[in-house]
Every structure is written in structure tokens, then in C-alpha cells.
Tab-separated table of N, CA and C in Angstrom:
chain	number	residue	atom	x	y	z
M	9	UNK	N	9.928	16.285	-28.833
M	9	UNK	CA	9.443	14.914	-28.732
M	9	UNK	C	9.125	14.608	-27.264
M	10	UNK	N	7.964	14.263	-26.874
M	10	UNK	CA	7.439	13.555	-26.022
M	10	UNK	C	7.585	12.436	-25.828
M	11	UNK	N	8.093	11.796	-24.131
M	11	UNK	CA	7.974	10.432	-24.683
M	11	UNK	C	7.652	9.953	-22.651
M	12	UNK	N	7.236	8.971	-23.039
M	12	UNK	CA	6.130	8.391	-21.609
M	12	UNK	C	6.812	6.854	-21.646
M	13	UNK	N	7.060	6.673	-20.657
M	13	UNK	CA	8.014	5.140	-19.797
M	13	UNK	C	6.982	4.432	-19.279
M	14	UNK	N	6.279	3.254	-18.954
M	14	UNK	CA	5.457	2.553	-18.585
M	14	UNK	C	6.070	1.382	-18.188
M	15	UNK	N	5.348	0.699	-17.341
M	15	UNK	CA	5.563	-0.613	-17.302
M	15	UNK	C	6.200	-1.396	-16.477
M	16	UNK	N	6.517	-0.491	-15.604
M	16	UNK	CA	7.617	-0.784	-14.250
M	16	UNK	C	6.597	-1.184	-13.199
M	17	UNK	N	7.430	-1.981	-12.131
M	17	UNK	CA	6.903	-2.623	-10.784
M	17	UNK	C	8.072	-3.157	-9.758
M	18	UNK	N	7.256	-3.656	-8.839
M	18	UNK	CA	8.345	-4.703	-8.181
M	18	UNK	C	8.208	-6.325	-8.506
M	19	UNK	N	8.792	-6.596	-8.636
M	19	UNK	CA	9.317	-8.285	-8.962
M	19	UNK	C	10.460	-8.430	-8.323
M	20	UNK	N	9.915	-9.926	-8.203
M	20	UNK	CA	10.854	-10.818	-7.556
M	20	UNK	C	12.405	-10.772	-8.424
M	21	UNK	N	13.435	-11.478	-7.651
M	21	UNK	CA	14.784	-11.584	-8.680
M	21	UNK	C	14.317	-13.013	-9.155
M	22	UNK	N	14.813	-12.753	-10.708
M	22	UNK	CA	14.505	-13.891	-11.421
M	22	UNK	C	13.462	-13.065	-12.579
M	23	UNK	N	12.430	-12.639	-12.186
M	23	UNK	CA	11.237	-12.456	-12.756
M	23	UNK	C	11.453	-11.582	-13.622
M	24	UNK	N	10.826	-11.408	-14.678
M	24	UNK	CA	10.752	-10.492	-15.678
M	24	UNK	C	9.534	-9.316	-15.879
M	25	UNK	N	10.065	-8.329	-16.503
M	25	UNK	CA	8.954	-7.036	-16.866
M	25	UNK	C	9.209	-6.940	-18.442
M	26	UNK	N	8.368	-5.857	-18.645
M	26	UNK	CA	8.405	-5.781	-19.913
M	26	UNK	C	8.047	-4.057	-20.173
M	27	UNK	N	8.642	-3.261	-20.109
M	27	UNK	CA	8.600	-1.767	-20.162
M	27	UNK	C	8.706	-1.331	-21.928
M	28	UNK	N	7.720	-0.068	-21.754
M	28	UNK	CA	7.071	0.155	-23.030
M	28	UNK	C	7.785	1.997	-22.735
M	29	UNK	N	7.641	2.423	-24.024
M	29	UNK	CA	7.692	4.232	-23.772
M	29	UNK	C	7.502	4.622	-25.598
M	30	UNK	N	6.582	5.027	-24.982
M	30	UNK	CA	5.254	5.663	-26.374
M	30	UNK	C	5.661	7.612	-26.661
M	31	UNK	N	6.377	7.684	-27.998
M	31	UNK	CA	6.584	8.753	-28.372
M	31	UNK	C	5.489	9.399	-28.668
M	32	UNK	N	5.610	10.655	-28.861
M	32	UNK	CA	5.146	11.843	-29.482
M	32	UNK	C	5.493	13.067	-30.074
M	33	UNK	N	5.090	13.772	-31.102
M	33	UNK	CA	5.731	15.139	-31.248
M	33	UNK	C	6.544	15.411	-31.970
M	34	UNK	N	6.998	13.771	-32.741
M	34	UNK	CA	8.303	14.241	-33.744
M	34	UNK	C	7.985	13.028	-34.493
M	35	UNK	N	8.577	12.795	-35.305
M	35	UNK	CA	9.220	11.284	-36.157
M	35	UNK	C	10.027	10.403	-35.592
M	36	UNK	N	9.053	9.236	-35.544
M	36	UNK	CA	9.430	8.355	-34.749
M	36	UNK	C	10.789	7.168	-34.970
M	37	UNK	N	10.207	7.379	-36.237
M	37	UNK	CA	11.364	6.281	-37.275
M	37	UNK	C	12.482	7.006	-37.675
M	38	UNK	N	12.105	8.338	-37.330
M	38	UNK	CA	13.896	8.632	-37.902
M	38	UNK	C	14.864	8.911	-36.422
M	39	UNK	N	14.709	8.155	-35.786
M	39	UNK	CA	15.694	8.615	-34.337
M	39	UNK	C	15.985	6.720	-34.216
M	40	UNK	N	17.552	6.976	-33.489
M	40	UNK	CA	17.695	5.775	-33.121
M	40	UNK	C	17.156	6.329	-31.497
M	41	UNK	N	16.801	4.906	-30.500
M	41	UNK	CA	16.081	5.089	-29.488
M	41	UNK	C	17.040	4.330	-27.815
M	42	UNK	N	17.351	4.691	-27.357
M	42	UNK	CA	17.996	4.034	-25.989
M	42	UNK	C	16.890	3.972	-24.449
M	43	UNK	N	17.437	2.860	-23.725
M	43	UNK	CA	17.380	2.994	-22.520
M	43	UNK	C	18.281	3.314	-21.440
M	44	UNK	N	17.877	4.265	-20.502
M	44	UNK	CA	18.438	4.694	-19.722
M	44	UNK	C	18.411	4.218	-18.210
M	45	UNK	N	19.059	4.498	-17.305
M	45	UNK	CA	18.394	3.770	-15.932
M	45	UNK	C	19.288	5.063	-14.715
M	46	UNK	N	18.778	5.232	-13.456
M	46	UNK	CA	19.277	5.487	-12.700
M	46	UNK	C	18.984	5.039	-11.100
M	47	UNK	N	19.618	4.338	-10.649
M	47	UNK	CA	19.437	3.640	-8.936
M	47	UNK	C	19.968	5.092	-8.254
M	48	UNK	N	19.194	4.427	-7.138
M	48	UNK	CA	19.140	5.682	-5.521
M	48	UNK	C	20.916	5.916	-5.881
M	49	UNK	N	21.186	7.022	-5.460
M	49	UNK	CA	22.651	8.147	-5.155
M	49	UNK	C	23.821	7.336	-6.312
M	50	UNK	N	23.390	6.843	-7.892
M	50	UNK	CA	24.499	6.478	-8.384
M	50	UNK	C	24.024	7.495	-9.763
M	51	UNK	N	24.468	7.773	-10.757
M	51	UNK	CA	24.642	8.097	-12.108
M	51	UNK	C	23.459	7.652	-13.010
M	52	UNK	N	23.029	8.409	-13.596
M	52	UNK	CA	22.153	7.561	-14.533
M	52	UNK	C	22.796	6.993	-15.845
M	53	UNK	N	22.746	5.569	-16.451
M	53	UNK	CA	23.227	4.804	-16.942
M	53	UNK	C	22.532	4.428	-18.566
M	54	UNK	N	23.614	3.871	-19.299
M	54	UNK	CA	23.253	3.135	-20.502
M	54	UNK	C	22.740	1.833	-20.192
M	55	UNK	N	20.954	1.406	-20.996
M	55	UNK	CA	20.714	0.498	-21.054
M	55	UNK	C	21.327	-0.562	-22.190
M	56	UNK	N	20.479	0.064	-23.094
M	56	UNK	CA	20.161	-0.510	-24.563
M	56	UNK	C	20.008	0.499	-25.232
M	57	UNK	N	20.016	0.164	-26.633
M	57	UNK	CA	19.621	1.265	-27.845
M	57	UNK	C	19.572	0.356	-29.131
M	58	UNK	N	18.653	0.624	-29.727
M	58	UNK	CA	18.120	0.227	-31.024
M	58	UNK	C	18.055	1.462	-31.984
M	59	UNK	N	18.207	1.112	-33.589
M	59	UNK	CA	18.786	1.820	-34.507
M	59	UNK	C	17.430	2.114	-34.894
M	60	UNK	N	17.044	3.142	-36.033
M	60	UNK	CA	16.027	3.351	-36.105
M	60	UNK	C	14.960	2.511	-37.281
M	61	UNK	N	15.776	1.282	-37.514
M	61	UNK	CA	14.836	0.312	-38.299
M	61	UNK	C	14.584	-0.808	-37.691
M	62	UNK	N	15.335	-0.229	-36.308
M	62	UNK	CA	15.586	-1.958	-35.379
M	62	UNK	C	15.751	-3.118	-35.982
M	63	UNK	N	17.017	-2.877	-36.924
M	63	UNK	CA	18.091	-4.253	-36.879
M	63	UNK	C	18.858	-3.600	-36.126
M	64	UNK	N	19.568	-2.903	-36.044
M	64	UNK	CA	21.104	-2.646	-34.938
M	64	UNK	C	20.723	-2.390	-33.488
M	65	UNK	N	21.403	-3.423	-32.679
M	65	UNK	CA	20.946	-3.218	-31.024
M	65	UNK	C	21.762	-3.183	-30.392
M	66	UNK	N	22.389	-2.576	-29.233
M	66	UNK	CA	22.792	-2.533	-28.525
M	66	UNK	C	23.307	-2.545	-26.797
M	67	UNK	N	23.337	-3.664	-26.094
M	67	UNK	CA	23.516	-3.608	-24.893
M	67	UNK	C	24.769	-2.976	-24.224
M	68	UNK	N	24.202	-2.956	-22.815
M	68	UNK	CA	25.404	-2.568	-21.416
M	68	UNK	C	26.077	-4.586	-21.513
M	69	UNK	N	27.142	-4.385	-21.149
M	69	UNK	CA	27.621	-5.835	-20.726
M	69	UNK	C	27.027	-6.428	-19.086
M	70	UNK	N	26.079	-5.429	-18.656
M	70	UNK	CA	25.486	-6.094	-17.605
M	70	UNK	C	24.149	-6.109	-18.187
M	71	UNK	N	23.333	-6.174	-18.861
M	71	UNK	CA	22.070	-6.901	-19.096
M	71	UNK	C	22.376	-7.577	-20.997
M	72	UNK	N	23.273	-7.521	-21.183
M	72	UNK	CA	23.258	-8.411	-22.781
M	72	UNK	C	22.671	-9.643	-22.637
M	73	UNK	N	22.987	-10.372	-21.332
M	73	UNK	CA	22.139	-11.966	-21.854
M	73	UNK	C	21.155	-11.659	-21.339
M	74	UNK	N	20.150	-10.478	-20.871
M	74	UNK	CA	19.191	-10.766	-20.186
M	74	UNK	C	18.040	-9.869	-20.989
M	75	UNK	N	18.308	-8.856	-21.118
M	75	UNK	CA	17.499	-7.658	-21.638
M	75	UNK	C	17.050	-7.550	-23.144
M	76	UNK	N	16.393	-7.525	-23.894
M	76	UNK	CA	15.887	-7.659	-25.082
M	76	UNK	C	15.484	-5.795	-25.707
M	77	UNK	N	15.871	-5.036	-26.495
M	77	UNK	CA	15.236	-3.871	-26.851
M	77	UNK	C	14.464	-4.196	-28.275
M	78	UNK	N	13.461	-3.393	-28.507
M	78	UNK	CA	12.653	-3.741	-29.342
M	78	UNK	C	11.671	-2.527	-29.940
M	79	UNK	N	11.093	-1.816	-30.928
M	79	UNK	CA	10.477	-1.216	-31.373
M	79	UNK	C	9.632	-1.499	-32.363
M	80	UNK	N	8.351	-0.675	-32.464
M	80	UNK	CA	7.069	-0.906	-33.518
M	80	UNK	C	7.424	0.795	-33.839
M	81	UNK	N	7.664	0.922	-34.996
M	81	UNK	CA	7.059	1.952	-35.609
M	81	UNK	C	6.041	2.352	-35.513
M	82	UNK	N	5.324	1.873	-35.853
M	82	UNK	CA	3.634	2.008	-36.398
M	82	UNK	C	3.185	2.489	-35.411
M	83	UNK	N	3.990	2.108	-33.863
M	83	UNK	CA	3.127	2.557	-32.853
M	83	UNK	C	3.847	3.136	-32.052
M	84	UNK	N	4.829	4.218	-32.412
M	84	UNK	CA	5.839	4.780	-32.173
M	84	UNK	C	6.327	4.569	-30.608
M	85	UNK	N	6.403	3.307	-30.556
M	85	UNK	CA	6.891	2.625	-29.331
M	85	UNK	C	8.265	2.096	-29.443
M	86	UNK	N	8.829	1.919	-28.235
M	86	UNK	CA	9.989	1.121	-27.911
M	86	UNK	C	10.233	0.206	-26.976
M	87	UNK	N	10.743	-1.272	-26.616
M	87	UNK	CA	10.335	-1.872	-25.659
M	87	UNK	C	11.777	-2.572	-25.011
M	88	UNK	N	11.332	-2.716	-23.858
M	88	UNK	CA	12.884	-3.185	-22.956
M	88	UNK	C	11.751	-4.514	-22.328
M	89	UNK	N	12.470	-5.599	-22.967
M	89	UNK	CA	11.537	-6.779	-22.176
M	89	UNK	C	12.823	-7.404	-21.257
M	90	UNK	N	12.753	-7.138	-19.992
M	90	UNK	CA	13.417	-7.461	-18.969
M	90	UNK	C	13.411	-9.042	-18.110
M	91	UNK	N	14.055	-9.634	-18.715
M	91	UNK	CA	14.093	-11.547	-18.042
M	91	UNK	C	15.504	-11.229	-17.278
M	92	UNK	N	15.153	-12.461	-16.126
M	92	UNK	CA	16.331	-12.868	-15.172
M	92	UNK	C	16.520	-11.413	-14.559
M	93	UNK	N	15.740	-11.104	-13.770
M	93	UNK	CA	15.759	-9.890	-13.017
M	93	UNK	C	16.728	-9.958	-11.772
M	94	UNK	N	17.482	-8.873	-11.392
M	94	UNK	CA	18.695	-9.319	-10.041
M	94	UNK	C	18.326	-7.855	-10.090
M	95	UNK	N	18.459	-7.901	-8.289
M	95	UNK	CA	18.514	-6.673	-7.029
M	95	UNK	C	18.894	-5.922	-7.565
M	96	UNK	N	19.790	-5.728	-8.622
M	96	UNK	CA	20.851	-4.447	-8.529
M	96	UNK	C	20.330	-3.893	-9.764
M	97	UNK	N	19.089	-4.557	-10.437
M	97	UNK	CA	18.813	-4.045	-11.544
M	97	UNK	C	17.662	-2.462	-11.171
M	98	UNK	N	17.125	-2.869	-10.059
M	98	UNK	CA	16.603	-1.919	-9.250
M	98	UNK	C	17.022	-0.413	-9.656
M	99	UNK	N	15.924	0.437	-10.361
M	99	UNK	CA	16.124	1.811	-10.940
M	99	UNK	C	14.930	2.561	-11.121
M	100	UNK	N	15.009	3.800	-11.677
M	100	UNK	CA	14.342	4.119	-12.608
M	100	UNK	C	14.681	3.966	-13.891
M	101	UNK	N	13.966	4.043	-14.817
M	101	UNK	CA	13.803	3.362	-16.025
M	101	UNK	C	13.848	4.421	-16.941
M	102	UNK	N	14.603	4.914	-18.225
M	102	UNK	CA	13.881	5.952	-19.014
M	102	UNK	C	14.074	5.597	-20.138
M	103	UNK	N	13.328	6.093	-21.054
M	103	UNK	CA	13.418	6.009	-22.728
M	103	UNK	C	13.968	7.701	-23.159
M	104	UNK	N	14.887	7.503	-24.004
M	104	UNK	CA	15.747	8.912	-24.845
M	104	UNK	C	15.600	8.594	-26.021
M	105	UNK	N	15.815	9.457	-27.026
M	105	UNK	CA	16.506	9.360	-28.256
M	105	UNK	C	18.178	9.699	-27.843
M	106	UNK	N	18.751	8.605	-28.509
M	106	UNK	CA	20.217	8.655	-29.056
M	106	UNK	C	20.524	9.194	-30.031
M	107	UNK	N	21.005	11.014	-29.209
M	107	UNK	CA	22.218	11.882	-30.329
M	107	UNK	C	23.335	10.795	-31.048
M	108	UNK	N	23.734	10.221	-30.159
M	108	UNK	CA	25.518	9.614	-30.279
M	108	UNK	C	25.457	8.254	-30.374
M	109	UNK	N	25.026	7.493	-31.604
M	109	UNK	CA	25.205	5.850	-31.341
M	109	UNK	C	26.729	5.294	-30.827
M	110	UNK	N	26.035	4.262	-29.732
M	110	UNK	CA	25.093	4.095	-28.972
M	110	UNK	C	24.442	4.894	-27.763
M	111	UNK	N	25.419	4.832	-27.182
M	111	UNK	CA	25.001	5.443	-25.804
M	111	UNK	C	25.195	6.875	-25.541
M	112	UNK	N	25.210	7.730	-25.761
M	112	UNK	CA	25.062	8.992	-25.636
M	112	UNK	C	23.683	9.674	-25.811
M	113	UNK	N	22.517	10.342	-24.800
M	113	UNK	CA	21.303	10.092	-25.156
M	113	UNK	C	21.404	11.982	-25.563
M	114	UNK	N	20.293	12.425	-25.777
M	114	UNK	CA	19.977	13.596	-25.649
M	114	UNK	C	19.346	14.243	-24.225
M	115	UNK	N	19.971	15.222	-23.568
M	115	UNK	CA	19.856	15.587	-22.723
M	115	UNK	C	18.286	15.475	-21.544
M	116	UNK	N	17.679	15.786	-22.681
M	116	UNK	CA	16.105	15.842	-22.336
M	116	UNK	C	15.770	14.640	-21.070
M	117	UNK	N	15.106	15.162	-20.235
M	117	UNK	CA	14.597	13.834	-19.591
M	117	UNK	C	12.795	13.955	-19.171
M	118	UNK	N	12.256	12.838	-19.752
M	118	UNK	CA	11.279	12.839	-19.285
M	118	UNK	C	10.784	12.021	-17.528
M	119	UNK	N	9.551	11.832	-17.181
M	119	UNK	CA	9.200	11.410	-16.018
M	119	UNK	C	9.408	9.553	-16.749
M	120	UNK	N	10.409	8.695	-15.852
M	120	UNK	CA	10.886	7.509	-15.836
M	120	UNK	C	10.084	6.263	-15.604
M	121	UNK	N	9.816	5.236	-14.969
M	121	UNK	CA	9.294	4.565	-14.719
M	121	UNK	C	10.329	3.163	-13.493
M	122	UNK	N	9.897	3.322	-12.273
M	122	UNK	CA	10.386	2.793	-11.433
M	122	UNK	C	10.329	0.872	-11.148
M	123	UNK	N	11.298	0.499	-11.455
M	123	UNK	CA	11.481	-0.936	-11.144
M	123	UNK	C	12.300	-1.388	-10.332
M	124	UNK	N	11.892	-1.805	-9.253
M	124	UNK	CA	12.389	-2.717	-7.875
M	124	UNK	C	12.102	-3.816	-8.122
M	125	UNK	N	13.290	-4.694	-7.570
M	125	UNK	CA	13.472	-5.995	-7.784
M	125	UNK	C	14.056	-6.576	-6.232
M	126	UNK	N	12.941	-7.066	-5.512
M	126	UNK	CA	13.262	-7.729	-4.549
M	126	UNK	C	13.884	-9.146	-4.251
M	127	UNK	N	15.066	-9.732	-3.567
M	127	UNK	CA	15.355	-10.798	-2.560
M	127	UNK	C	14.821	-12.038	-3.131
């Protein structure tokens, strides 16, 4: 499975993005789907994860009131719509499939998508 991260920038704190990551190569609907993140010299991290009919969702307790996960089948997409943006949210960005609900992704990593959040 292929999968491509989009949608990243810099924004202000406060401001919101809205990051997309468009599968390929496998079945889209049968994987539950997570976000991942990793900032300069720390660990890469659990975002979110959605089940694979997207009713079941799942947040980190640092973006639950803020972060929204979301998927279209049809368009074998997944989406992290990012409100109330803060400095520290500052990362790269990735989309996985989740071996291990929730947060446990599959090893694989594709090329991420970078979001800075300035002052």
C-alpha cells in the first residue's frame, strides 16, 4: 500500500490546516487508518486513528479537542482537519495503516508532510 500525506504548511498558532493522504495498492476500506507525527530530535508519535467504516475514532489527549480524523472511501482518502493550532504542534505529519487498534501503526513509512506553526 501506497500512501501520499498532503496538505501541510506554516500557520499561524490558532489557525487551522486540513491534511489529506490518498492510498494506493491495496483495499482501502478494509484497514483501520492513523496519524502519525514526528518534531525535530523527539519520537515519532500517535495522532489519531479511525476504524475502517469511520465510526470509531480515536485521539492523543493532546489534540482531542482540537483535531478531527476523517475518511472517504470512495476516494481512498483520510483526513486530519487541524483547528486551534499551538507551536508545539509543529511536525511532520504521516498517514499509516493501524496493525494494533489504536495506536500501533505498521512499520512502513512513507514521505510525510511538514507543518510549522508559528508565534
Amino acid at each position: 500500500v501506497q500512501l501520499q500525506a498532503s496538505g501541510g504548511g506554516l500557520v499561524q498558532a490558532g489557525g487551522s490546516l486540513r491534511l489529506s493522504c490518498v492510498a494506493s495498492g491495496g483495499t482501502f476500506s478494509s484497514y483501520n487508518m492513523g496519524w502519525f507525527r514526528q518534531a525535530p530530535g523527539k519520537e515519532r508519535e500517535f495522532v489519531a486513528a479511525i476504524s475502517r467504516s469511520g465510526v470509531g475514532t480515536y485521539y492523543s489527549d493532546s489534540v482531542s479537542e482540537r483535531f478531527t480524523i476523517s475518511r472517504d472511501n470512495a476516494k481512498n482518502t483520510v483526513y486530519l482537519q487541524m483547528n486551534s493550532l499551538k507551536v508545539e504542534d509543529t511536525a511532520v505529519y504521516f498517514c499509516q495503516r493501524v496493525r494494533i487498534w489504536p495506536r500501533n501503526p505498521y512499520p512502513y513509512w512513507g514521505q510525510g508532510t511538514q507543518v510549522t506553526v508559528s508565534s
